[in-house]
Short mmCIF file of C-alpha atoms and ligand atoms in Angstrom, two decimals:
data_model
loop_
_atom_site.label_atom_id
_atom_site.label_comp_id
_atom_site.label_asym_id
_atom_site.label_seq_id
_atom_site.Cartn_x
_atom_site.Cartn_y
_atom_site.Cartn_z
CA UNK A 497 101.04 182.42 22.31
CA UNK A 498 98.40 183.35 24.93
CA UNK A 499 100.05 186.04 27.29
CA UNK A 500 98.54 186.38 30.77
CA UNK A 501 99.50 189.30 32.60
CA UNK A 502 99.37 189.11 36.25
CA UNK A 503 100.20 192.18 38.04
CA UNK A 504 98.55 193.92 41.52
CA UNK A 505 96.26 196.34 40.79
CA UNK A 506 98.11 199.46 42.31
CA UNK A 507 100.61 198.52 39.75
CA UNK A 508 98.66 198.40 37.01
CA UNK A 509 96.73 201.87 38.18
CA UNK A 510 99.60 203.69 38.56
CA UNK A 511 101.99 202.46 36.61
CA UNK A 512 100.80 200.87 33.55
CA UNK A 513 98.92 202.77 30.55
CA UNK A 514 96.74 200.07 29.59
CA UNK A 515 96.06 201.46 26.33
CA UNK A 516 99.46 201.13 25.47
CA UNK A 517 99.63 197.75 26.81
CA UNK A 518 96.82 196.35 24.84
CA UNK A 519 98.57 197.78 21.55
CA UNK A 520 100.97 196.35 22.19
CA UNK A 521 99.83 192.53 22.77
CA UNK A 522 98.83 192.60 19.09
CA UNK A 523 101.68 191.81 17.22
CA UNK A 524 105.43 190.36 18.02
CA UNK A 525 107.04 192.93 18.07
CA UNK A 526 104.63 194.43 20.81
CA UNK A 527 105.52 190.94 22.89
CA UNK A 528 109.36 191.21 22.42
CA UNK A 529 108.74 195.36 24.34
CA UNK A 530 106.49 194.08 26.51
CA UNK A 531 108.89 191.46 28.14
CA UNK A 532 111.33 194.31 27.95
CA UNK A 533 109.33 196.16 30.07
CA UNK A 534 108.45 193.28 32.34
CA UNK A 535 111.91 192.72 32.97
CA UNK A 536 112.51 196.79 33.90
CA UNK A 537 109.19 196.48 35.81
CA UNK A 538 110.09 193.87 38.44
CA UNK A 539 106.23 194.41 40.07
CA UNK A 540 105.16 192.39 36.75
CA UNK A 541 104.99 188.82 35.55
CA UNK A 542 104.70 187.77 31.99
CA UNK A 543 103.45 184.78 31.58
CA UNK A 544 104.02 183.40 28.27
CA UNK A 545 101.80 179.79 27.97
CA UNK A 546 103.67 177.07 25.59
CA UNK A 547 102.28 174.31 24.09
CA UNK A 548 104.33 171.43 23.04
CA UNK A 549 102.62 167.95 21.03
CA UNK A 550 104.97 164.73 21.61
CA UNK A 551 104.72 161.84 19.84
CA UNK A 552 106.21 158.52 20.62
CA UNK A 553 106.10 155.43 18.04
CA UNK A 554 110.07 154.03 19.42
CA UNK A 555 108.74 150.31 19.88
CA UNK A 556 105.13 148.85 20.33
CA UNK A 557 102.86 151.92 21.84
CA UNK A 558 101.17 155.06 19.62
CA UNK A 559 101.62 157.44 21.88
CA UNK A 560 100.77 161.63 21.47
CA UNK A 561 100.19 164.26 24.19
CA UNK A 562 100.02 168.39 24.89
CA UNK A 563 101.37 169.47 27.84
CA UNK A 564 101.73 173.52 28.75
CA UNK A 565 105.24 174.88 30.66
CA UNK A 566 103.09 174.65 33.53
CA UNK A 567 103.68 170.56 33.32
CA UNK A 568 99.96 170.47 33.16
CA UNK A 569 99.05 167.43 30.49
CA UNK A 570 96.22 169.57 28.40
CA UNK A 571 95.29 166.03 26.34
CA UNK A 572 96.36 162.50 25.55
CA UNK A 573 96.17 159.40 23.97
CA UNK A 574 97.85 156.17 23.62
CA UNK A 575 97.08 152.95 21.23
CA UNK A 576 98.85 150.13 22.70
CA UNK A 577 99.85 146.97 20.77
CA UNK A 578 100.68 144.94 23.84
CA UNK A 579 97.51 142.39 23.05
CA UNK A 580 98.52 141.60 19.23
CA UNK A 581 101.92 141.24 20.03
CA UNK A 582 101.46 138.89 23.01
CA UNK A 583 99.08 137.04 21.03
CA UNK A 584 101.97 136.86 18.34
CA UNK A 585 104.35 135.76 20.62
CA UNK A 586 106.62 138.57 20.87
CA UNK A 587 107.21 141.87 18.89
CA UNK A 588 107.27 141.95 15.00
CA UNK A 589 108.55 145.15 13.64
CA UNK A 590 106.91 145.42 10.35
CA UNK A 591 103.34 144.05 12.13
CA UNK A 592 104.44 147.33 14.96
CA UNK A 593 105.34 149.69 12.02
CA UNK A 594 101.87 148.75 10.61
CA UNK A 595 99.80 149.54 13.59
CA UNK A 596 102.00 152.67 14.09
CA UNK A 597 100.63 153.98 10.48
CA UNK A 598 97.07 152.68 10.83
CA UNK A 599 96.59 154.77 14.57
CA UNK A 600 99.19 157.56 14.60
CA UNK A 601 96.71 160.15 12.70
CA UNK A 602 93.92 159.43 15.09
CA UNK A 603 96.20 159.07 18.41
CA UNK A 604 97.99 162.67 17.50
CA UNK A 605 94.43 164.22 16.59
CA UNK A 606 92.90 162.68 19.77
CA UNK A 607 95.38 164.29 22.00
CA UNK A 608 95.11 167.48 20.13
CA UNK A 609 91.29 167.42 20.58
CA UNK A 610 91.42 166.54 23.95
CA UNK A 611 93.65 169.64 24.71
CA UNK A 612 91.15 171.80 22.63
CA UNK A 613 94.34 173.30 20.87
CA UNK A 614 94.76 173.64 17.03
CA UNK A 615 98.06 172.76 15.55
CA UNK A 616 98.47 177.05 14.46
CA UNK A 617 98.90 177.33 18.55
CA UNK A 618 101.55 175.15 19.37
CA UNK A 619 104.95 176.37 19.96
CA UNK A 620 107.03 172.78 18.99
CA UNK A 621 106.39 169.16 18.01
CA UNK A 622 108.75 167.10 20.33
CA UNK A 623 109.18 163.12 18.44
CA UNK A 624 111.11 160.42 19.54
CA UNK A 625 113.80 159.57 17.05
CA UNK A 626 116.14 157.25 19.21
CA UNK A 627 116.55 154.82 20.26
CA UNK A 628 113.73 151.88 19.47
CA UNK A 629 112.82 150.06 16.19
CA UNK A 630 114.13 151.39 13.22
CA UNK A 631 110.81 150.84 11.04
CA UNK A 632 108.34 151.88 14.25
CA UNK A 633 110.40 154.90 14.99
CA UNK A 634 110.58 155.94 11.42
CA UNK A 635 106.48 156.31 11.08
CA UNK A 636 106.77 158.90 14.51
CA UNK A 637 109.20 161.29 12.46
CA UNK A 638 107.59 161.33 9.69
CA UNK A 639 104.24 162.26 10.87
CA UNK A 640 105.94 164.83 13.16
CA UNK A 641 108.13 166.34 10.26
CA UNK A 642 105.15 166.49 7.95
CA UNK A 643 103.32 168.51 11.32
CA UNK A 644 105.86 170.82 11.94
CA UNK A 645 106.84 171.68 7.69
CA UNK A 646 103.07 171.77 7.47
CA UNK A 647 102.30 174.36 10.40
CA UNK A 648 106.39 175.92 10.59
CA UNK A 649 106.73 174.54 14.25
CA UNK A 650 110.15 173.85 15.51
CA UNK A 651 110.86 170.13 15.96
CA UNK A 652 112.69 168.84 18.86
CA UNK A 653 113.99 165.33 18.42
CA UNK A 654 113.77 162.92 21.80
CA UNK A 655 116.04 160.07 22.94
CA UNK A 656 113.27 157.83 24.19
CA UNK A 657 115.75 157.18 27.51
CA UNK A 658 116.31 160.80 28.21
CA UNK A 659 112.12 161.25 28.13
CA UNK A 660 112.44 158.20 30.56
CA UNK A 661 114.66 160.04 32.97
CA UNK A 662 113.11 163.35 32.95
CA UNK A 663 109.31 162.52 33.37
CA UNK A 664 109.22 162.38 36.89
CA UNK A 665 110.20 165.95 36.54
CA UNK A 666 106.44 167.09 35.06
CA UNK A 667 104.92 166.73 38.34
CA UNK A 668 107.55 166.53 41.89
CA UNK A 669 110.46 169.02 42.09
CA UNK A 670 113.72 167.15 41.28
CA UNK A 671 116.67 169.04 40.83
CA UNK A 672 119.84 168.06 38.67
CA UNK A 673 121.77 166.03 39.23
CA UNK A 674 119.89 163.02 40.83
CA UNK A 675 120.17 159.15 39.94
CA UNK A 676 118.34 157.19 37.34
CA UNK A 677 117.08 153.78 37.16
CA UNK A 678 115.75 153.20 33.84
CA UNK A 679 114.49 149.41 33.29
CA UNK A 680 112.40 148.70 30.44
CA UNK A 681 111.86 146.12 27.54
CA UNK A 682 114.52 147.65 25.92
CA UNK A 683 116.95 148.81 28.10
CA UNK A 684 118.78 148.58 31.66
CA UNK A 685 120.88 151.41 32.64
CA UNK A 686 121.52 153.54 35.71
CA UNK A 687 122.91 157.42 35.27
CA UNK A 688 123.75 160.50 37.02
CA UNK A 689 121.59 162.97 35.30
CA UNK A 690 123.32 166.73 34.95
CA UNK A 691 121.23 168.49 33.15
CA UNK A 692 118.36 168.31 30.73
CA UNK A 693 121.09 166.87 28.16
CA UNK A 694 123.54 166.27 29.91
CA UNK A 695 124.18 162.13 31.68
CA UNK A 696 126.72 159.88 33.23
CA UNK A 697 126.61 156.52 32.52
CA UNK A 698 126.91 154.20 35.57
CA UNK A 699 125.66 150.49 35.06
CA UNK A 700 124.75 149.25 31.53
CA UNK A 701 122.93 146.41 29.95
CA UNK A 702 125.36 143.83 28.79
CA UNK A 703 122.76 141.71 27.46
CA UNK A 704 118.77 140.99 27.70
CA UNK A 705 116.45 143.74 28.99
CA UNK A 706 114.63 142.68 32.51
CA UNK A 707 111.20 143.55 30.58
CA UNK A 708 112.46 141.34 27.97
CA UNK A 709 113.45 137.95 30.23
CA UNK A 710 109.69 138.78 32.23
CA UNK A 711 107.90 138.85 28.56
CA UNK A 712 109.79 135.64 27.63
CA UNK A 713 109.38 133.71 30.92
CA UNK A 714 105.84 134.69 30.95
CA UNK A 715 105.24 133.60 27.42
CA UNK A 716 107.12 130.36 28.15
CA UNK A 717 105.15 130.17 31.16
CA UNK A 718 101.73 130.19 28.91
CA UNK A 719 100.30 132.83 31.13
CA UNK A 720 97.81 134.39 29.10
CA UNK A 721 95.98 130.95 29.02
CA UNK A 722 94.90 131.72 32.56
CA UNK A 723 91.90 134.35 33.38
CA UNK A 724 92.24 137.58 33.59
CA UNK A 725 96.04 137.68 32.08
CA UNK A 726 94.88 138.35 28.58
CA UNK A 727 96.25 141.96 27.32
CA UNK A 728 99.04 142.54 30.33
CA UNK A 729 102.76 142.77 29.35
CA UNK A 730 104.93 139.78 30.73
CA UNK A 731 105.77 142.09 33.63
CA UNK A 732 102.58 143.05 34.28
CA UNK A 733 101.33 139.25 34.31
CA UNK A 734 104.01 137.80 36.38
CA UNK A 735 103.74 140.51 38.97
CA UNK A 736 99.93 140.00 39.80
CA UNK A 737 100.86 135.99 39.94
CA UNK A 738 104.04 136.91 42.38
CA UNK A 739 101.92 138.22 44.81
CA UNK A 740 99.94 135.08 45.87
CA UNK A 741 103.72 133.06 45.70
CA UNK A 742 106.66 132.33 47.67
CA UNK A 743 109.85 134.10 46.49
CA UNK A 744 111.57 131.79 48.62
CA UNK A 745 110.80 128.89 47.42
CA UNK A 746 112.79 128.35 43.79
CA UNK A 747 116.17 129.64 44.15
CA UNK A 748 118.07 131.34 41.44
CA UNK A 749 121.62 132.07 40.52
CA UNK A 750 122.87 135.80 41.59
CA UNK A 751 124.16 137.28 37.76
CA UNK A 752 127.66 138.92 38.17
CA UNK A 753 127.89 139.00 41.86
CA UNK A 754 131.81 138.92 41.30
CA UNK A 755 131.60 141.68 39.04
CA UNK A 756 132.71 144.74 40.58
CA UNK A 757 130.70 147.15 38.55
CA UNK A 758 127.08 148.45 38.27
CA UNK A 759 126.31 146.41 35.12
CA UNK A 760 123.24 144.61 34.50
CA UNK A 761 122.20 141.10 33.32
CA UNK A 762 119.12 138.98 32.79
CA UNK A 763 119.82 136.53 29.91
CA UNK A 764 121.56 133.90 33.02
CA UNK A 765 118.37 134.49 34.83
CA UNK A 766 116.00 134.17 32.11
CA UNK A 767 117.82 130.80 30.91
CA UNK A 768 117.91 128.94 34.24
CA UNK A 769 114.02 129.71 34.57
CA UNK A 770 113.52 128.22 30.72
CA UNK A 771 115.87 125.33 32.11
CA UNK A 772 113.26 125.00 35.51
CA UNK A 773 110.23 125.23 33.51
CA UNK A 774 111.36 122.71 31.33
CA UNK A 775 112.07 120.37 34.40
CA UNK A 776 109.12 120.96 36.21
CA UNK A 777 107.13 120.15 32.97
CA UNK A 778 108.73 116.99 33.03
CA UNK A 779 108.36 115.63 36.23
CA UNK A 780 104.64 116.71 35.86
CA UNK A 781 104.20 115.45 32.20
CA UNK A 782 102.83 118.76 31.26
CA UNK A 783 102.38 119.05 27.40
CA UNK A 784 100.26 121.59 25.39
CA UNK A 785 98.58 124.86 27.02
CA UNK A 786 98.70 123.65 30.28
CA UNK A 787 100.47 125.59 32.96
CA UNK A 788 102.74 124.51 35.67
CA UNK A 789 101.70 123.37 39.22
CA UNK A 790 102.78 126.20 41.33
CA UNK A 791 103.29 128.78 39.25
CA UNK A 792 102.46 131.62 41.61
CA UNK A 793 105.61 130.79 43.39
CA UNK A 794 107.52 130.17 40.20
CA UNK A 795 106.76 133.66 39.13
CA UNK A 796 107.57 135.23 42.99
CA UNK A 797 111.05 133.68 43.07
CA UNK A 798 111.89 134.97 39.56
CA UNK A 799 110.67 138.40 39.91
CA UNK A 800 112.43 138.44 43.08
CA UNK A 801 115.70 137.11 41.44
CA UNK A 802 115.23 140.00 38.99
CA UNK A 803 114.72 142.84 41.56
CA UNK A 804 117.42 141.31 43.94
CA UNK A 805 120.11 141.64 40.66
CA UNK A 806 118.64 145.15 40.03
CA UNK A 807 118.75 146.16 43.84
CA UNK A 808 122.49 144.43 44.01
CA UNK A 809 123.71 146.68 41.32
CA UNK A 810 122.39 149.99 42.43
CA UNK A 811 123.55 149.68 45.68
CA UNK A 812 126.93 149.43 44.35
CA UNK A 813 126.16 152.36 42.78
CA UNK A 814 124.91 154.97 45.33
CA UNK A 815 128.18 153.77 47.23
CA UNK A 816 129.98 154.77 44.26
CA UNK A 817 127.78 158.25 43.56
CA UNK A 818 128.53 159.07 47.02
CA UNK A 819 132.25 158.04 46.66
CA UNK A 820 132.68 160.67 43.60
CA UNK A 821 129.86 163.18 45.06
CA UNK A 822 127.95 162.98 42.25
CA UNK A 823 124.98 163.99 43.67
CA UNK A 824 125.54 167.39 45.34
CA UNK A 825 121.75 168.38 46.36
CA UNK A 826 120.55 168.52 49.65
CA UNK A 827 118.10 166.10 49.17
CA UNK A 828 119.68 163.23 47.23
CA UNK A 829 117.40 161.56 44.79
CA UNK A 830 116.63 158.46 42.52
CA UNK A 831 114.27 157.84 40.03
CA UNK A 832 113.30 155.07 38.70
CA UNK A 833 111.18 155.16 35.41
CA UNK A 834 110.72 152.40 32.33
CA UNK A 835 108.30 149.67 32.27
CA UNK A 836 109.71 147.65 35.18
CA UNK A 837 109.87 150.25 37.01
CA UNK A 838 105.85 150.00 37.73
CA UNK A 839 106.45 147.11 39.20
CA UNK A 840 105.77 147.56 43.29
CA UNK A 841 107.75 145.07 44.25
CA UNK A 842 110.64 146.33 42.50
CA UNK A 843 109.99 149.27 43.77
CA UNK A 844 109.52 148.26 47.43
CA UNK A 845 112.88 146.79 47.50
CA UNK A 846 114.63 149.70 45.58
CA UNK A 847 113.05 151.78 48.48
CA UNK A 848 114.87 149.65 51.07
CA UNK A 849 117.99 150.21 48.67
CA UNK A 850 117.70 154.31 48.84
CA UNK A 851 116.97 155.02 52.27
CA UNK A 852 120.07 152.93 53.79
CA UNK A 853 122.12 155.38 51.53
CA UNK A 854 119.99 158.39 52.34
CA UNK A 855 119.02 158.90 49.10
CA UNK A 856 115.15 159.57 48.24
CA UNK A 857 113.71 157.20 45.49
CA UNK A 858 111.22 159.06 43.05
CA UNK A 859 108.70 156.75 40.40
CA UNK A 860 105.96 158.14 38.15
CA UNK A 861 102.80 156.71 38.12
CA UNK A 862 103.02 153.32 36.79
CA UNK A 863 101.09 154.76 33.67
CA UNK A 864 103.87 157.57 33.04
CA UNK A 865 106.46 154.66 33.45
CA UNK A 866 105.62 152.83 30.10
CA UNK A 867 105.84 154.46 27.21
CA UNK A 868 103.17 157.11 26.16
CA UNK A 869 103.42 160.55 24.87
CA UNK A 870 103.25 162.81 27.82
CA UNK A 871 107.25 161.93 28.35
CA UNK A 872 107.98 162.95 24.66
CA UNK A 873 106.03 166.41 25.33
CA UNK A 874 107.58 167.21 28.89
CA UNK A 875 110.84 166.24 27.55
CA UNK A 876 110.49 168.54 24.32
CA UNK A 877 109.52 171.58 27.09
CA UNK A 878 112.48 170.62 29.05
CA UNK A 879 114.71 171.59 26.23
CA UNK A 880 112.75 173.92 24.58
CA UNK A 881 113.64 175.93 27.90
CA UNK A 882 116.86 175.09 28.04
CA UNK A 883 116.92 175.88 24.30
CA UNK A 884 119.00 172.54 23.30
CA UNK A 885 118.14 170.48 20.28
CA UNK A 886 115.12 172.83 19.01
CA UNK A 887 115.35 173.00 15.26
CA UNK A 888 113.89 175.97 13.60
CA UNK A 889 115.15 175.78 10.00
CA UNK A 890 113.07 173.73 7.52
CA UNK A 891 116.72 172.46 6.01
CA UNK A 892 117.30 171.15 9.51
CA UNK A 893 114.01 169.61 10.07
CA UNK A 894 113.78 167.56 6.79
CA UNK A 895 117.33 166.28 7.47
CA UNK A 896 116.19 164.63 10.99
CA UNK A 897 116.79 160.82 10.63
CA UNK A 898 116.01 157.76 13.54
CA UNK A 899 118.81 155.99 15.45
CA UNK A 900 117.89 152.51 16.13
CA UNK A 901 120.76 152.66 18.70
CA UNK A 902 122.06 155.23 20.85
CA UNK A 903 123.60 155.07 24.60
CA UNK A 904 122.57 157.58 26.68
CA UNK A 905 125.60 160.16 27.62
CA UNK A 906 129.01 160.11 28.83
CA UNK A 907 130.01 156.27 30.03
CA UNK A 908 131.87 155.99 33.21
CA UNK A 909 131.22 152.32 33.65
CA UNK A 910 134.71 151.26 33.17
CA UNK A 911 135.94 154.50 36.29
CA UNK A 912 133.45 152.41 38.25
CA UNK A 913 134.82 149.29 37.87
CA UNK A 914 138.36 150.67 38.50
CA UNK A 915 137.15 152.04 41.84
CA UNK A 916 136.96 148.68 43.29
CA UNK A 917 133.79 148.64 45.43
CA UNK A 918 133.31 145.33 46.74
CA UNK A 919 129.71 144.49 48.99
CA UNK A 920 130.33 142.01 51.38
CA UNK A 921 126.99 139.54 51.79
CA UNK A 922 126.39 141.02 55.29
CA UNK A 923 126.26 144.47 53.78
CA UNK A 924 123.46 143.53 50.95
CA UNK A 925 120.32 145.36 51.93
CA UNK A 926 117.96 142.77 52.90
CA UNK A 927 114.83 142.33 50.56
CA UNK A 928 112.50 140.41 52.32
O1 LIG B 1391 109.17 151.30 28.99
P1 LIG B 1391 108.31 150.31 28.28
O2 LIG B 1391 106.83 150.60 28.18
O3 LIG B 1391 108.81 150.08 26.82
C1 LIG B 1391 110.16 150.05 26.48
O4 LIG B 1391 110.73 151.14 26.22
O5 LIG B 1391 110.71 148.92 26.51
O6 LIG B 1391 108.54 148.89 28.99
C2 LIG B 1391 107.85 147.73 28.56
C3 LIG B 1391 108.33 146.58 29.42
C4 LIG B 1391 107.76 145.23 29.01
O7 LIG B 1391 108.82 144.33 28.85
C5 LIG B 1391 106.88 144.84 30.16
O8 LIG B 1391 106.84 143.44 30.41
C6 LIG B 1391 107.50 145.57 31.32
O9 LIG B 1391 107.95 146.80 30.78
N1 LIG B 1391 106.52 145.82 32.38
C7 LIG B 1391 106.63 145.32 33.62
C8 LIG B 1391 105.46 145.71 34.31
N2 LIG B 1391 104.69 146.45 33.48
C9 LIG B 1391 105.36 146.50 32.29
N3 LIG B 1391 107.60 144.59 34.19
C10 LIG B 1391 107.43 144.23 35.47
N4 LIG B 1391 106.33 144.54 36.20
C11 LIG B 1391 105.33 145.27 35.66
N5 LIG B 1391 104.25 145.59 36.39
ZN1 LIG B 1392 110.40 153.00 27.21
#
């Protein structure tokens, strides 16, 4: 632990006997007095660096970073398998668990170099161990137990959603509780988030993942056949394609509009735009590789339909946060965080959403929105200061095991649903 000791110099001069002082910095015991006497000595700041490695292997990316209590992000890496698997047409776990085991060791060591930090000077290893792909997120613990037995660091397990909701957190001042968007490839959900541990589930997924219908519809699509889509996610692909097309111009059905709850869901969507594809290929007698006449505006409409669903449920829910004051800050706040959420014309419209409930919407960079390590890290320093979920004991650490599912905090949906919040069409924020 490197201890910096900041104090004015009329302090130290008169008041401190630096002999003493330097004594004492050389063992742990010296620390423990010299916080003691920090603490009597309100003139002078301890500051006590920590250093936390995170490792993320829940789906498709190798992900490892160091970041310091500061929130400063000392090193990282990332190996993405986005390319292989879009070339494979979609996800295979044992072909992800694979790539996991052939990159992890150079990933974690690249971060660690990067941060010019042996493993002696951490203070935790901080893995995600739910929820994701059972055989990806197994090779992540693994290495991380084997790291933290190896050097006796604590290990902090991560629920990949939590690390979602709390990244945003590294680098703008958000206080608890706020709002939560999280859409991914995996996962649609919006929560009131408490505390570092602590969430209310709001709207839930009820069926595909928005990432998931954009990867499909973009595969079915036969996107990466055109330059300069090769190695984007679906998302990624039909975004840059929606912004040269009309979002007016294929119209699609509006999922659960007589639904009065916050719930989310894309497989409708997803199968009326395999059912247009397939008619448009028709009319055009389009066989083989060849893409669709028009398929800028094909992508604009669906990734509007998407966002317009999203935008549709959220609104019902900051009408029903502010109905049950769950958000009691001055400044009311949303994040939104996941994979989709780097999408800027989702996050335009969720924009639009926020203000007209005077509520401020916060998104990481798109590159802290996907799934890397930093998240893992700043989520393990979240609780290792909160001191939740930090396992010291070797017994405890060898018995951590993955969940391949597991929701994220205290569901309310159904209280939602009984508070009967119906959005008239004239009330529906307008998106374009
Ligand atoms: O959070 P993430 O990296 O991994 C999961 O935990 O799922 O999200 C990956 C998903 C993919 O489905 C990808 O198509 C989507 O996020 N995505 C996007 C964009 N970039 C990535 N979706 C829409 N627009 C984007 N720009
Ligand atoms: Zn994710």
């Amino acid at each position: 632990m490197n201890i910096i000791l900041q104090l004015s110099r009329k302090t130290f001069n008169t008041c401190i006997r630096k002999r003493l002082l330097l004594r004492h910095l050389q063992n742990e015991q010296g620390e423990r007095s010299l916080k003691q006497y920090c603490s009597i000595h309100t003139s002078v700041t301890l500051y006590c660096k920590t250093y936390i490695l995170g490792i993320e292997t829940s789906c498709d990316d190798t992900g490892a970073a160091v970041v310091d209590n500061g929130g400063n992000i000392l090193g990282e890496a990332l190996n993405s398998q986005t390319d292989i698997h879009v070339q494979l047409g979609g996800i295979i776990p044992p072909v992800a668990r694979d790539l996991h085991r052939q990159n992890i060791d150079d990933v974690v060591k690249l971060a660690m170099d990067r941060a010019k930090l042996k493993y002696e000077e951490l203070n935790a290893i901080a893995v995600t161990v739910k929820p994701g792909l059972a055989l990806s997120l197994a090779v992540g613990i693994n290495y991380a137990k084997d790291l933290a037995l190896k050097f006796r660091k604590p290990l902090i397990p991560i629920h990949h959603m939590e690390a979602h909701a709390l990244t945003p957190r590294i680098e703008t001042r958000i206080d608890f509780p706020y709002l939560v968007l999280l859409a991914s490839g995996g996962h649609c959900l919006l929560a009131a988030a408490q505390g570092v541990d602590q969430f209310k589930l709001i709207g839930k997924g009820q069926d595909n993942s928005p990432g998931e219908a954009f990867d499909k519809i973009a595969r079915r699509l036969k996107l990466i056949t055109l330059p300069g889509m090769q190695g984007l996610s679906g998302g990624a692909a039909i975004e840059q394609l929606a912004q040269r097309g009309d979002p007016k111009s294929i119209e699609f059905p509006n999922s659960l509009s007589k639904h009065p709850n916050c719930n989310f869901s894309f497989a409708g969507l997803q199968t009326q735009a395999n059912y247009f594809i397939a008619e448009i290929e028709k009319q055009n007698d389009i066989k083989g590789p060849e893409v669709i006449p028009g398929v800028a505006d094909f992508c604009a409409s669906f990734q509007y339909a998407i966002t317009r669903h999203i935008c549709q449920r959220v609104q019902r829910g900051l009408i029903y946060s502010d109905m049950k004051e769950l958000i009691t800050t001055d400044k009311k706040q949303m994040v939104l965080s996941g994979g989709v959420g780097s999408n800027m014309f989702v996050r335009r419209s969720l924009e639009k959403v926020c203000k007209h409930y005077n509520f401020e919407l916060v998104c990481p960079p798109p590159k802290l929105c996907t799934d890397n390590g930093v998240m893992i890290a700043w989520n393990g320093m979240e609780r290792l200061n909160a001191n939740c979920g930090v396992l010291e004991d070797e017994s405890a650490i060898k018995l951590v095991d993955l969940e391949h599912r597991a929701p994220l905090g205290m569901d309310i949906t159904q209280d939602v649903t009984e508070a009967g919040i119906k959005i008239r069409s004239s009330s529906k924020v307008k998106l374009l």
